[in-house]
């Protein structure tokens, strides 16, 4: 895939300037992105992970510093704290931070793609990011991921600038050997800082930097990167490592402490919620990046998209004198497209698949860490790669047909998501239980995994929305532990005149088998009286049994969110 330096230079120098029409189109795409991310932004309330972040950003600076010291990446909590102090802590106010950051990713992706390829590819890639249900989903969460993607895009954009990719004047300097490289040291410094900031948002930035680094080395081997710039690139990697080293040392220290003492934070550092990925996990990830998940795909919209693609092929088929000539033109388009901007193709491919491959490998060789949302940075590379392929094949399949097929599939998934946007039901569950609680009833908290840290988070999260429970007896219990100890703990916050409500996170149908354990009747005088499901929460009311110890007929558990469970 090597190309001569003069060919590469000529290709990039001939790149046309961006017209006002393109900027207007980008503005329209950005407005669409803003509307999609603002729609139903506060629906359903915050869920478990968001509530943890909400409590951090709504708390004191001292509490935030403590969280950071325990290993929480600092940039988003600090920014979220400032945002909450200015705009408040309502659901829509907190989520609007990520929504705003998600919108900013769209024009920045265009700038990156324009440097790699051209404005037409940039517009298609920006449209994919604007409409992608995956991007909308995480832009509507009070979590790291939109900021993570924004810093990754900024890092790559600055790197492309300092390498001269897409910069006509900078590319011309490569024609004159020995001429001093003119890339701004300030731009290099910006690249280093943006990369380090991305790491302090999410440590998986390291996998993106490694993958892009491989692509740059390939570009250097092909003669697309001048030696002075390569030396500065290597120096910048050393500088980035120096900036992220303190955080790496802190994490290593926390891991060591957790291993030696079994500290509570070790539960989170070990990421027990992640299991080893199946062999097809990277393929699934690509599908999720486009359509959020198979359960969100709309068959109707998929069929319409395929029909659009078929119409596009039929539309251009006669122009090529039949299908045989069409296939010949297809092969020629691929050869022509891959014959130029080879560095751009390498960056797009490594950006998309490099982090997936690295994380997948580590999940089997070290410990499971593969999670789609942690690989958010790869989504931008995927949209660029797809857009570049679509534009490359425009002579045999119209851009409107191929891009339209993908956008229609995204739109169908997005409509499914809007129809069922529930991520949690903490607000609804807390409001319901506020009305049910009577004087003297206590509250207990547990979770499906039943770890000490998670049970404590469930309790603290519950109190974010609860209005009628803050002054009641409360306890964290181990629902998976010995039944005698569980009953004793539940009794400690109840009385013979009143019961106790157990709030369980996850496994809403039969949390850790408790319903089965109490199915035959009271245990040590405690009976399960009522079970109420709320999406990923289960509320269970226990009461003291009558003197005869008669078992209570529980019947079927009720659901306050019929049709939205799970």
mmCIF file of C-alpha atoms in Angstrom, residues 370-513:
data_model
loop_
_atom_site.group_PDB
_atom_site.id
_atom_site.type_symbol
_atom_site.label_atom_id
_atom_site.label_comp_id
_atom_site.label_asym_id
_atom_site.label_seq_id
_atom_site.Cartn_x
_atom_site.Cartn_y
_atom_site.Cartn_z
ATOM 1 C CA UNK A 370 -14.144 -5.712 27.415
ATOM 2 C CA UNK A 371 -17.149 -3.400 27.542
ATOM 3 C CA UNK A 372 -18.660 -1.574 24.572
ATOM 4 C CA UNK A 373 -19.096 1.758 26.310
ATOM 5 C CA UNK A 374 -15.454 1.781 27.397
ATOM 6 C CA UNK A 375 -14.587 1.569 23.689
ATOM 7 C CA UNK A 376 -16.536 4.707 22.817
ATOM 8 C CA UNK A 377 -13.478 6.192 21.083
ATOM 9 C CA UNK A 378 -13.676 3.516 18.381
ATOM 10 C CA UNK A 379 -17.114 4.707 17.284
ATOM 11 C CA UNK A 380 -15.645 7.791 15.607
ATOM 12 C CA UNK A 381 -13.189 5.690 13.629
ATOM 13 C CA UNK A 382 -16.026 3.427 12.503
ATOM 14 C CA UNK A 383 -18.138 6.326 11.225
ATOM 15 C CA UNK A 384 -15.135 7.735 9.348
ATOM 16 C CA UNK A 385 -14.280 4.361 7.840
ATOM 17 C CA UNK A 386 -17.847 3.702 6.698
ATOM 18 C CA UNK A 387 -18.189 7.194 5.253
ATOM 19 C CA UNK A 388 -14.896 6.861 3.357
ATOM 20 C CA UNK A 389 -15.939 3.516 1.862
ATOM 21 C CA UNK A 390 -19.333 4.915 0.852
ATOM 22 C CA UNK A 391 -17.811 7.915 -0.903
ATOM 23 C CA UNK A 392 -15.144 5.711 -2.517
ATOM 24 C CA UNK A 393 -17.880 3.586 -4.114
ATOM 25 C CA UNK A 394 -20.049 6.507 -5.201
ATOM 26 C CA UNK A 395 -19.532 5.729 -8.920
ATOM 27 C CA UNK A 396 -21.199 2.320 -8.551
ATOM 28 C CA UNK A 397 -23.620 2.990 -5.683
ATOM 29 C CA UNK A 398 -24.925 6.506 -4.999
ATOM 30 C CA UNK A 399 -23.965 8.013 -1.676
ATOM 31 C CA UNK A 400 -27.619 8.685 -0.897
ATOM 32 C CA UNK A 401 -28.389 4.960 -1.245
ATOM 33 C CA UNK A 402 -25.627 3.506 0.934
ATOM 34 C CA UNK A 403 -25.557 6.278 3.509
ATOM 35 C CA UNK A 404 -29.348 6.368 3.457
ATOM 36 C CA UNK A 405 -29.540 2.641 4.189
ATOM 37 C CA UNK A 406 -27.391 3.026 7.307
ATOM 38 C CA UNK A 407 -29.136 6.213 8.425
ATOM 39 C CA UNK A 408 -32.551 4.574 8.036
ATOM 40 C CA UNK A 409 -31.405 1.648 10.169
ATOM 41 C CA UNK A 410 -30.125 4.102 12.777
ATOM 42 C CA UNK A 411 -33.382 6.061 12.666
ATOM 43 C CA UNK A 412 -35.419 2.906 13.244
ATOM 44 C CA UNK A 413 -33.263 1.926 16.229
ATOM 45 C CA UNK A 414 -33.488 5.468 17.555
ATOM 46 C CA UNK A 415 -37.284 5.383 17.395
ATOM 47 C CA UNK A 416 -37.275 2.093 19.290
ATOM 48 C CA UNK A 417 -35.024 3.634 21.924
ATOM 49 C CA UNK A 418 -37.286 6.668 22.264
ATOM 50 C CA UNK A 419 -40.288 4.374 22.656
ATOM 51 C CA UNK A 420 -38.551 2.452 25.466
ATOM 52 C CA UNK A 421 -35.900 4.816 26.848
ATOM 53 C CA UNK A 422 -36.031 3.452 30.375
ATOM 54 C CA UNK A 423 -32.573 2.899 31.887
ATOM 55 C CA UNK A 424 -33.738 2.694 35.469
ATOM 56 C CA UNK A 425 -36.749 3.420 37.644
ATOM 57 C CA UNK A 426 -35.259 4.833 40.804
ATOM 58 C CA UNK A 427 -37.398 7.970 40.772
ATOM 59 C CA UNK A 428 -40.642 6.036 40.198
ATOM 60 C CA UNK A 429 -39.754 3.376 42.756
ATOM 61 C CA UNK A 430 -38.827 5.930 45.421
ATOM 62 C CA UNK A 431 -42.044 7.913 44.846
ATOM 63 C CA UNK A 432 -44.128 4.724 45.064
ATOM 64 C CA UNK A 433 -42.491 3.529 48.262
ATOM 65 C CA UNK A 434 -42.814 6.984 49.824
ATOM 66 C CA UNK A 435 -46.578 6.492 49.609
ATOM 67 C CA UNK A 436 -46.471 2.928 50.976
ATOM 68 C CA UNK A 437 -44.306 3.434 54.023
ATOM 69 C CA UNK A 438 -46.068 3.530 57.356
ATOM 70 C CA UNK A 439 -44.782 4.630 60.716
ATOM 71 C CA UNK A 440 -42.187 2.328 62.194
ATOM 72 C CA UNK A 441 -41.186 0.543 58.964
ATOM 73 C CA UNK A 442 -37.491 0.320 58.245
ATOM 74 C CA UNK A 443 -35.480 0.067 55.049
ATOM 75 C CA UNK A 444 -32.882 -2.496 54.000
ATOM 76 C CA UNK A 445 -30.686 -2.419 50.900
ATOM 77 C CA UNK A 446 -28.913 -5.063 48.854
ATOM 78 C CA UNK A 447 -27.975 -5.946 45.266
ATOM 79 C CA UNK A 448 -27.788 -8.927 42.979
ATOM 80 C CA UNK A 449 -24.000 -9.203 43.315
ATOM 81 C CA UNK A 450 -24.339 -8.492 47.033
ATOM 82 C CA UNK A 451 -20.970 -6.793 47.509
ATOM 83 C CA UNK A 452 -20.439 -4.395 50.376
ATOM 84 C CA UNK A 453 -19.589 -1.457 48.128
ATOM 85 C CA UNK A 454 -22.534 -2.039 45.821
ATOM 86 C CA UNK A 455 -25.015 -2.414 48.679
ATOM 87 C CA UNK A 456 -23.814 0.899 50.093
ATOM 88 C CA UNK A 457 -24.215 2.550 46.689
ATOM 89 C CA UNK A 458 -27.781 1.228 46.457
ATOM 90 C CA UNK A 459 -28.615 2.831 49.801
ATOM 91 C CA UNK A 460 -27.050 6.183 48.922
ATOM 92 C CA UNK A 461 -28.631 6.192 45.448
ATOM 93 C CA UNK A 462 -32.069 5.466 46.907
ATOM 94 C CA UNK A 463 -31.890 8.467 49.182
ATOM 95 C CA UNK A 464 -31.317 10.763 46.160
ATOM 96 C CA UNK A 465 -35.017 10.518 45.248
ATOM 97 C CA UNK A 466 -36.624 9.260 48.483
ATOM 98 C CA UNK A 467 -38.560 11.826 50.522
ATOM 99 C CA UNK A 468 -40.044 9.556 53.182
ATOM 100 C CA UNK A 469 -37.160 7.374 54.225
ATOM 101 C CA UNK A 470 -34.209 9.455 55.312
ATOM 102 C CA UNK A 471 -35.161 9.406 58.999
ATOM 103 C CA UNK A 472 -36.114 5.720 59.187
ATOM 104 C CA UNK A 473 -34.018 2.828 60.510
ATOM 105 C CA UNK A 474 -31.816 1.611 57.647
ATOM 106 C CA UNK A 475 -29.406 -1.257 57.118
ATOM 107 C CA UNK A 476 -27.388 -2.861 54.338
ATOM 108 C CA UNK A 477 -27.923 -6.613 54.198
ATOM 109 C CA UNK A 478 -26.323 -9.513 52.361
ATOM 110 C CA UNK A 479 -29.192 -11.099 50.461
ATOM 111 C CA UNK A 480 -26.950 -13.964 49.339
ATOM 112 C CA UNK A 481 -25.654 -14.641 52.839
ATOM 113 C CA UNK A 482 -26.855 -17.002 55.503
ATOM 114 C CA UNK A 483 -30.617 -16.835 55.853
ATOM 115 C CA UNK A 484 -30.465 -16.647 59.664
ATOM 116 C CA UNK A 485 -28.224 -13.576 59.507
ATOM 117 C CA UNK A 486 -30.411 -11.980 56.836
ATOM 118 C CA UNK A 487 -33.558 -12.453 58.925
ATOM 119 C CA UNK A 488 -31.787 -11.083 61.998
ATOM 120 C CA UNK A 489 -30.655 -7.984 60.082
ATOM 121 C CA UNK A 490 -34.131 -7.367 58.682
ATOM 122 C CA UNK A 491 -35.692 -7.706 62.113
ATOM 123 C CA UNK A 492 -33.240 -5.192 63.526
ATOM 124 C CA UNK A 493 -34.898 -2.377 61.555
ATOM 125 C CA UNK A 494 -38.497 -3.547 62.006
ATOM 126 C CA UNK A 495 -40.903 -4.323 64.801
ATOM 127 C CA UNK A 496 -43.861 -6.593 65.426
ATOM 128 C CA UNK A 497 -46.212 -3.705 64.632
ATOM 129 C CA UNK A 498 -44.452 -2.704 61.392
ATOM 130 C CA UNK A 499 -42.460 -4.355 58.667
ATOM 131 C CA UNK A 500 -39.328 -3.661 56.669
ATOM 132 C CA UNK A 501 -38.862 -2.951 52.982
ATOM 133 C CA UNK A 502 -35.897 -4.492 51.189
ATOM 134 C CA UNK A 503 -34.678 -2.509 48.157
ATOM 135 C CA UNK A 504 -32.892 -4.827 45.723
ATOM 136 C CA UNK A 505 -31.011 -3.594 42.665
ATOM 137 C CA UNK A 506 -31.063 -5.884 39.596
ATOM 138 C CA UNK A 507 -32.560 -9.351 39.177
ATOM 139 C CA UNK A 508 -36.085 -7.884 39.446
ATOM 140 C CA UNK A 509 -37.957 -11.158 38.915
ATOM 141 C CA UNK A 510 -36.650 -13.245 41.789
ATOM 142 C CA UNK A 511 -33.788 -11.370 43.462
ATOM 143 C CA UNK A 512 -31.085 -13.869 44.457
ATOM 144 C CA UNK A 513 -33.815 -16.450 45.099
#
